[in-house]
Short mmCIF file of C-alpha atoms in Angstrom, two decimals:
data_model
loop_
_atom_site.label_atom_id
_atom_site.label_comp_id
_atom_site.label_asym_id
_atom_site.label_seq_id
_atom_site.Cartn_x
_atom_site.Cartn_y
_atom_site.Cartn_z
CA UNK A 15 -40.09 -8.90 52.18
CA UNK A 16 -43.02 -7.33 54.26
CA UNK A 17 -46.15 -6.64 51.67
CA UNK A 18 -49.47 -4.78 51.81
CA UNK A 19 -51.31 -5.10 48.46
CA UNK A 20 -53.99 -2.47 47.39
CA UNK A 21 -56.32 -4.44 44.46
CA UNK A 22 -56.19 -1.09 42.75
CA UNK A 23 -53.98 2.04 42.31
CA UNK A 24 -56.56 3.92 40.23
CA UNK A 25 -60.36 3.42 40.28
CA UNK A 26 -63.11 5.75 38.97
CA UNK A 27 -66.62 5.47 40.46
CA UNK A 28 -70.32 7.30 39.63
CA UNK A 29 -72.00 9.13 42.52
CA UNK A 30 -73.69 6.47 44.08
CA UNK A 31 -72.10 3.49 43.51
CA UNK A 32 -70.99 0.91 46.19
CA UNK A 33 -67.32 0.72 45.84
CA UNK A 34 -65.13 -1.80 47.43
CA UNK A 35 -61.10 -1.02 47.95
CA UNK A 36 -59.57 -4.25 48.91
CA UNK A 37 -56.48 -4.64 51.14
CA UNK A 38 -54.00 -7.88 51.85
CA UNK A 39 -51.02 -8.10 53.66
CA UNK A 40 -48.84 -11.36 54.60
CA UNK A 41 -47.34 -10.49 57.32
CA UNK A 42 -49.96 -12.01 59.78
CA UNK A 43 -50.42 -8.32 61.42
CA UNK A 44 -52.79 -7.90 63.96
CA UNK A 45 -54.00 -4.37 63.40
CA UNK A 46 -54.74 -3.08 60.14
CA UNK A 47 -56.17 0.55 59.06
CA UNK A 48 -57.56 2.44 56.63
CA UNK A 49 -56.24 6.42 56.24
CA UNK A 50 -57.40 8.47 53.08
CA UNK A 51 -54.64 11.17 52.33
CA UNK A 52 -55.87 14.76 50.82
CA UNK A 53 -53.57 17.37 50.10
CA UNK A 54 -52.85 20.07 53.20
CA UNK A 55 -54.75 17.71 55.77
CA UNK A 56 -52.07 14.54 55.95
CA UNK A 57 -53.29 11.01 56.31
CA UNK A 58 -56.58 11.08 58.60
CA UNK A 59 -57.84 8.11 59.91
CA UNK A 60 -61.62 6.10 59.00
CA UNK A 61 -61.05 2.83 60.37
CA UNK A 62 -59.20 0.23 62.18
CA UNK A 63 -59.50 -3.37 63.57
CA UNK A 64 -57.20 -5.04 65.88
CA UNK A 65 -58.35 -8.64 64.98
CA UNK A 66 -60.74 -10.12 62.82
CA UNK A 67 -64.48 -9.27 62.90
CA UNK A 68 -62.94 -6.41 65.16
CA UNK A 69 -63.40 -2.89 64.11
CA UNK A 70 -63.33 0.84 65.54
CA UNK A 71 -64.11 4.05 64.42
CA UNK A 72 -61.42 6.38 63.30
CA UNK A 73 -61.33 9.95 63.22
CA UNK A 74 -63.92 10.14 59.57
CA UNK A 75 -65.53 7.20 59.47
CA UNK A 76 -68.91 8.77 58.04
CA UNK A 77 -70.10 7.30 54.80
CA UNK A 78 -67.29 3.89 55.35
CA UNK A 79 -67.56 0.70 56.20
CA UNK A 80 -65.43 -1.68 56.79
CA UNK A 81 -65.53 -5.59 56.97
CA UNK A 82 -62.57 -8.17 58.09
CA UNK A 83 -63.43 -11.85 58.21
CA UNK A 84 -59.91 -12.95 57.66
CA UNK A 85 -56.86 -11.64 59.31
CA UNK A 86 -55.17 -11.07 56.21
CA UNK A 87 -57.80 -8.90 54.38
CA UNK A 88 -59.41 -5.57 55.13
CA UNK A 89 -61.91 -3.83 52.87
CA UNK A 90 -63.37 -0.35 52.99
CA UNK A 91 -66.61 -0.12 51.15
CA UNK A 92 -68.06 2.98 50.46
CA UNK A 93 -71.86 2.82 50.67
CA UNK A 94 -73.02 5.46 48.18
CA UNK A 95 -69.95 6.86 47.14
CA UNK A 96 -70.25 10.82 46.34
CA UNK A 97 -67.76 12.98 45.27
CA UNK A 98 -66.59 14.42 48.36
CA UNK A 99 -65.30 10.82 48.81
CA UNK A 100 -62.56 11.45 45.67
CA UNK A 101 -59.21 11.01 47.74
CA UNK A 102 -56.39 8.88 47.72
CA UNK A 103 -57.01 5.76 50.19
CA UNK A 104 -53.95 4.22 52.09
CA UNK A 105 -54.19 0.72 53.94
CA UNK A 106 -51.70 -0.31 56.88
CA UNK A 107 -50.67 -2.95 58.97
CA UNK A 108 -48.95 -3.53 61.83
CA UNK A 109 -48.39 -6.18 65.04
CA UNK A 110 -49.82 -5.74 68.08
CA UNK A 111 -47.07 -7.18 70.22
CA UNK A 112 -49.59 -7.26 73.40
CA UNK A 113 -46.89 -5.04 75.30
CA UNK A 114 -49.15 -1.78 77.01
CA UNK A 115 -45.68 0.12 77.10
CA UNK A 116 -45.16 0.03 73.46
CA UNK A 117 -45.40 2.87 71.56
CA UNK A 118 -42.68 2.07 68.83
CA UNK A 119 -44.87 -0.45 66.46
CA UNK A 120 -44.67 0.76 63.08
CA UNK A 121 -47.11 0.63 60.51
CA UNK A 122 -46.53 -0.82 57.29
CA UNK A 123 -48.43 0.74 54.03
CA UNK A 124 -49.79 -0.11 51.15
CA UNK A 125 -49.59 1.85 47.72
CA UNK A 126 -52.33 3.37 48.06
CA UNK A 127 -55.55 3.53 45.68
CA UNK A 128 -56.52 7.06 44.13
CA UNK A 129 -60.10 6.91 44.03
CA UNK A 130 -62.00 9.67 41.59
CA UNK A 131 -65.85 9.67 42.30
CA UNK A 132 -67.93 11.41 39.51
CA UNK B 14 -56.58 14.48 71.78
CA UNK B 15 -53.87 14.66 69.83
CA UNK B 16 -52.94 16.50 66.86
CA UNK B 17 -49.70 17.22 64.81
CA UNK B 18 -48.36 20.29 62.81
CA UNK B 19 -46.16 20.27 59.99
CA UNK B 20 -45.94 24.02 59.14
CA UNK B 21 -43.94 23.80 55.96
CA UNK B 22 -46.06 22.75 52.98
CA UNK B 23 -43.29 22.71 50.67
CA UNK B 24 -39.56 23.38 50.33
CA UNK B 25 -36.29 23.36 48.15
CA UNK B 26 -33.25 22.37 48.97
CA UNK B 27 -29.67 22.28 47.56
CA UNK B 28 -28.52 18.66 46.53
CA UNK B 29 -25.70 18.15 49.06
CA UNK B 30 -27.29 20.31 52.04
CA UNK B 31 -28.70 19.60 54.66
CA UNK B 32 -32.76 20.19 55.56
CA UNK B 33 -34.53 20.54 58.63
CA UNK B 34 -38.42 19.58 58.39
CA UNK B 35 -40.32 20.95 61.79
CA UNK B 36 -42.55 18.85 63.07
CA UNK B 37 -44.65 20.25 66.82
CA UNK B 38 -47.44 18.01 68.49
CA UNK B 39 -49.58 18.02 71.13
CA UNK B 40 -50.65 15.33 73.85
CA UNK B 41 -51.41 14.80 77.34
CA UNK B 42 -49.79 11.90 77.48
CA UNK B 43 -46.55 11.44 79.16
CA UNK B 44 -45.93 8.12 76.98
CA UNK B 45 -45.64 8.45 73.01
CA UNK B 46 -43.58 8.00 70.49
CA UNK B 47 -43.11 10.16 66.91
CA UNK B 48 -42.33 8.73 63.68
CA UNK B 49 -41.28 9.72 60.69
CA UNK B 50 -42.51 8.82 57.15
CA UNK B 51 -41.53 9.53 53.54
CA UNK B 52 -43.52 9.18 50.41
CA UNK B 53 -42.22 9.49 47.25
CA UNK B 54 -44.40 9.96 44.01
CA UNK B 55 -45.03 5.91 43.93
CA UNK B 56 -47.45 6.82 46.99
CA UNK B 57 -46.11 4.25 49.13
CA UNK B 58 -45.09 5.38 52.81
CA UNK B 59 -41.57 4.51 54.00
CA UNK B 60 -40.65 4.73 57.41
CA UNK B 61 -37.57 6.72 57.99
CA UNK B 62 -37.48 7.06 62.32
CA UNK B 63 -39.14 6.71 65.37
CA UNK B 64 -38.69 8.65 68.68
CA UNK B 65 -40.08 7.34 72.42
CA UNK B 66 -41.21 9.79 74.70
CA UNK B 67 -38.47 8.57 77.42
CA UNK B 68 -35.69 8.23 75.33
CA UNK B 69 -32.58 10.11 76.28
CA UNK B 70 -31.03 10.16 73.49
CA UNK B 71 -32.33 11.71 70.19
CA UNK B 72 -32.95 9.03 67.30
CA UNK B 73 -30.67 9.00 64.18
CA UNK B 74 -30.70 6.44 60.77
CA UNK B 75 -27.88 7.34 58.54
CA UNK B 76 -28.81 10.14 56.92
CA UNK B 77 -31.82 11.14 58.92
CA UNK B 78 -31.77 12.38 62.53
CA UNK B 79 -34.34 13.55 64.77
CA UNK B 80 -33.82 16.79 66.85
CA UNK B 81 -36.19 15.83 69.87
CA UNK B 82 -36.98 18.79 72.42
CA UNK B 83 -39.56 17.42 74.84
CA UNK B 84 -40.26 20.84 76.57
CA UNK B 85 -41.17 22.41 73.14
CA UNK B 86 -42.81 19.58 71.87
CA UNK B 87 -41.61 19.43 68.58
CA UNK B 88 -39.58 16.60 66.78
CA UNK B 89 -37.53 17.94 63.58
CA UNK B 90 -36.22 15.61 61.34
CA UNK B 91 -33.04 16.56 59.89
CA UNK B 92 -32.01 15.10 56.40
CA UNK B 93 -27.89 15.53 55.80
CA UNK B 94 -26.41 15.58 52.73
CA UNK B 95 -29.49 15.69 50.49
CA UNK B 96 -30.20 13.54 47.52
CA UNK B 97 -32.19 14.16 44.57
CA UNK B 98 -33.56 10.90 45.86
CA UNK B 99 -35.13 12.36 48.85
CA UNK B 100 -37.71 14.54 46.69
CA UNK B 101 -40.58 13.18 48.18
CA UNK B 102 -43.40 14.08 50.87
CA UNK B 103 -42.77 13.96 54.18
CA UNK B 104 -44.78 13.01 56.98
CA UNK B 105 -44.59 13.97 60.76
CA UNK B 106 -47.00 11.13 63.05
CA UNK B 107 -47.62 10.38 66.82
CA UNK B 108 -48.59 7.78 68.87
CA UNK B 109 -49.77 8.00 72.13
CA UNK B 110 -49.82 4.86 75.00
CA UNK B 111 -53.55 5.12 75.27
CA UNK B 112 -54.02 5.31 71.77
CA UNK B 113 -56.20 2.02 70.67
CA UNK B 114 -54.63 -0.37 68.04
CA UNK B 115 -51.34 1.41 67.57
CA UNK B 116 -53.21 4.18 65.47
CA UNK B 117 -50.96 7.12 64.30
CA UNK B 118 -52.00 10.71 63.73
CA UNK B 119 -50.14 12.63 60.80
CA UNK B 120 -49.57 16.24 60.31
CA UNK B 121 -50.67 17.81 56.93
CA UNK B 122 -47.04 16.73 55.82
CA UNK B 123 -43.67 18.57 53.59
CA UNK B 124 -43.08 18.50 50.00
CA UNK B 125 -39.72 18.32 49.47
CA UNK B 126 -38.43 19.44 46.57
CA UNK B 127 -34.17 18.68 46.14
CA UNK B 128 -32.03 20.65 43.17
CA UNK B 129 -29.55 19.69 41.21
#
């Protein structure tokens, strides 16, 4: 079965702190993504890559960073984390089947890590 | 850009009916496709359906359906029979043919809330 693993459901953080949210999937996906999910706004996107040492800006990618030196694993690090940053912090994955007439390539999600910043 | 509207922020619904979750987006791209997502309190998103652009016909998966009308650019999804199962958020999302690295954009999403 298809798997994206999150290395944490719940993590709680100091203003401040650099905090790392790890992400692994094994389905040898191309693309993977990082959305944080708030109540009212939906999933909104920081970043993506399409291959490794790729990456692109989402929509709110202030105060993110991301890194991918595997294909496998994508992290979102949080510089300074403050508490504006308290969300909950979805990963995805999905193939990039190289076809420019494809728009039906789902993604595939993690569990998502609730992140509380203090 | 693009952007999608879920204007229901929550709902109940009768075990055994049927619910209709509206879904409206906007693009100027002629070539996109809508899916929807469901996540239940376990926080993981599970794809339900997916809708091209071009397709003639309108998308269904068992118990889910998707009432496409192009013109009006919306994309309801229409859950029959309803479980207590199917208590859950759910999300509306678009892609779009130029969109970079298959991103999706998500409305604000529909709690969904079934009684016994």
């Amino acid at each position: 079965d298809v798997k994206v693993t999150q290395s944490s459901r719940y993590l709680v953080k100091r203003t401040g702190e650099k905090v790392f949210l790890e992400c692994v999937q094994d389905m040898d996906h191309e693309n993977m993504f990082w959305y944080r999910q708030d109540p009212g706004l939906g999933l909104r996107l920081i970043y993506f890559s399409y291959d490794v040492k790729m990456k692109e800006k989402g929509d709110i990618p202030e105060g993110y960073s991301v890194s991918r030196e595997k294909k496998e694993r994508f992290s979102l690090i949080l510089e300074s984390a403050s508490t504006n940053q308290t969300s909950m912090y979805l990963c995805a994955s999905s193939l990039n089947r190289g076809n420019p007439k494809s728009t039906n390539e789902k993604l595939f999600f993690g569990s998502g890590t609730q992140l509380s910043v203090l | 850009a693009q952007k999608i509207t879920q204007t229901q922020p929550g709902m109940f619904v009768q075990e055994k009916e049927a619910v209709t979750l509206d879904c409206t987006y906007d693009t100027s791209d002629p070539s996109y496709g809508l899916f929807w997502y469901k996540q239940p309190s376990s926080g993981e998103m599970i794809f339900l359906i997916y809708q091209g652009s071009y397709d003639q016909q309108n998308a269904t998966e068992g118990r889910y359906s998707l009432n496409f009308q192009k013109a009006r650019k919306s994309a309801n999804l229409v859950i029959s029979a309803s479980q207590l199962g199917d208590s859950a958020m759910y999300f509306c999302a678009m892609r779009s043919l130029k969109a970079a690295g298959n991103k999706l954009t998500f409305g604000g999403g529909t709690r969904v809330l079934v009684k016994p």
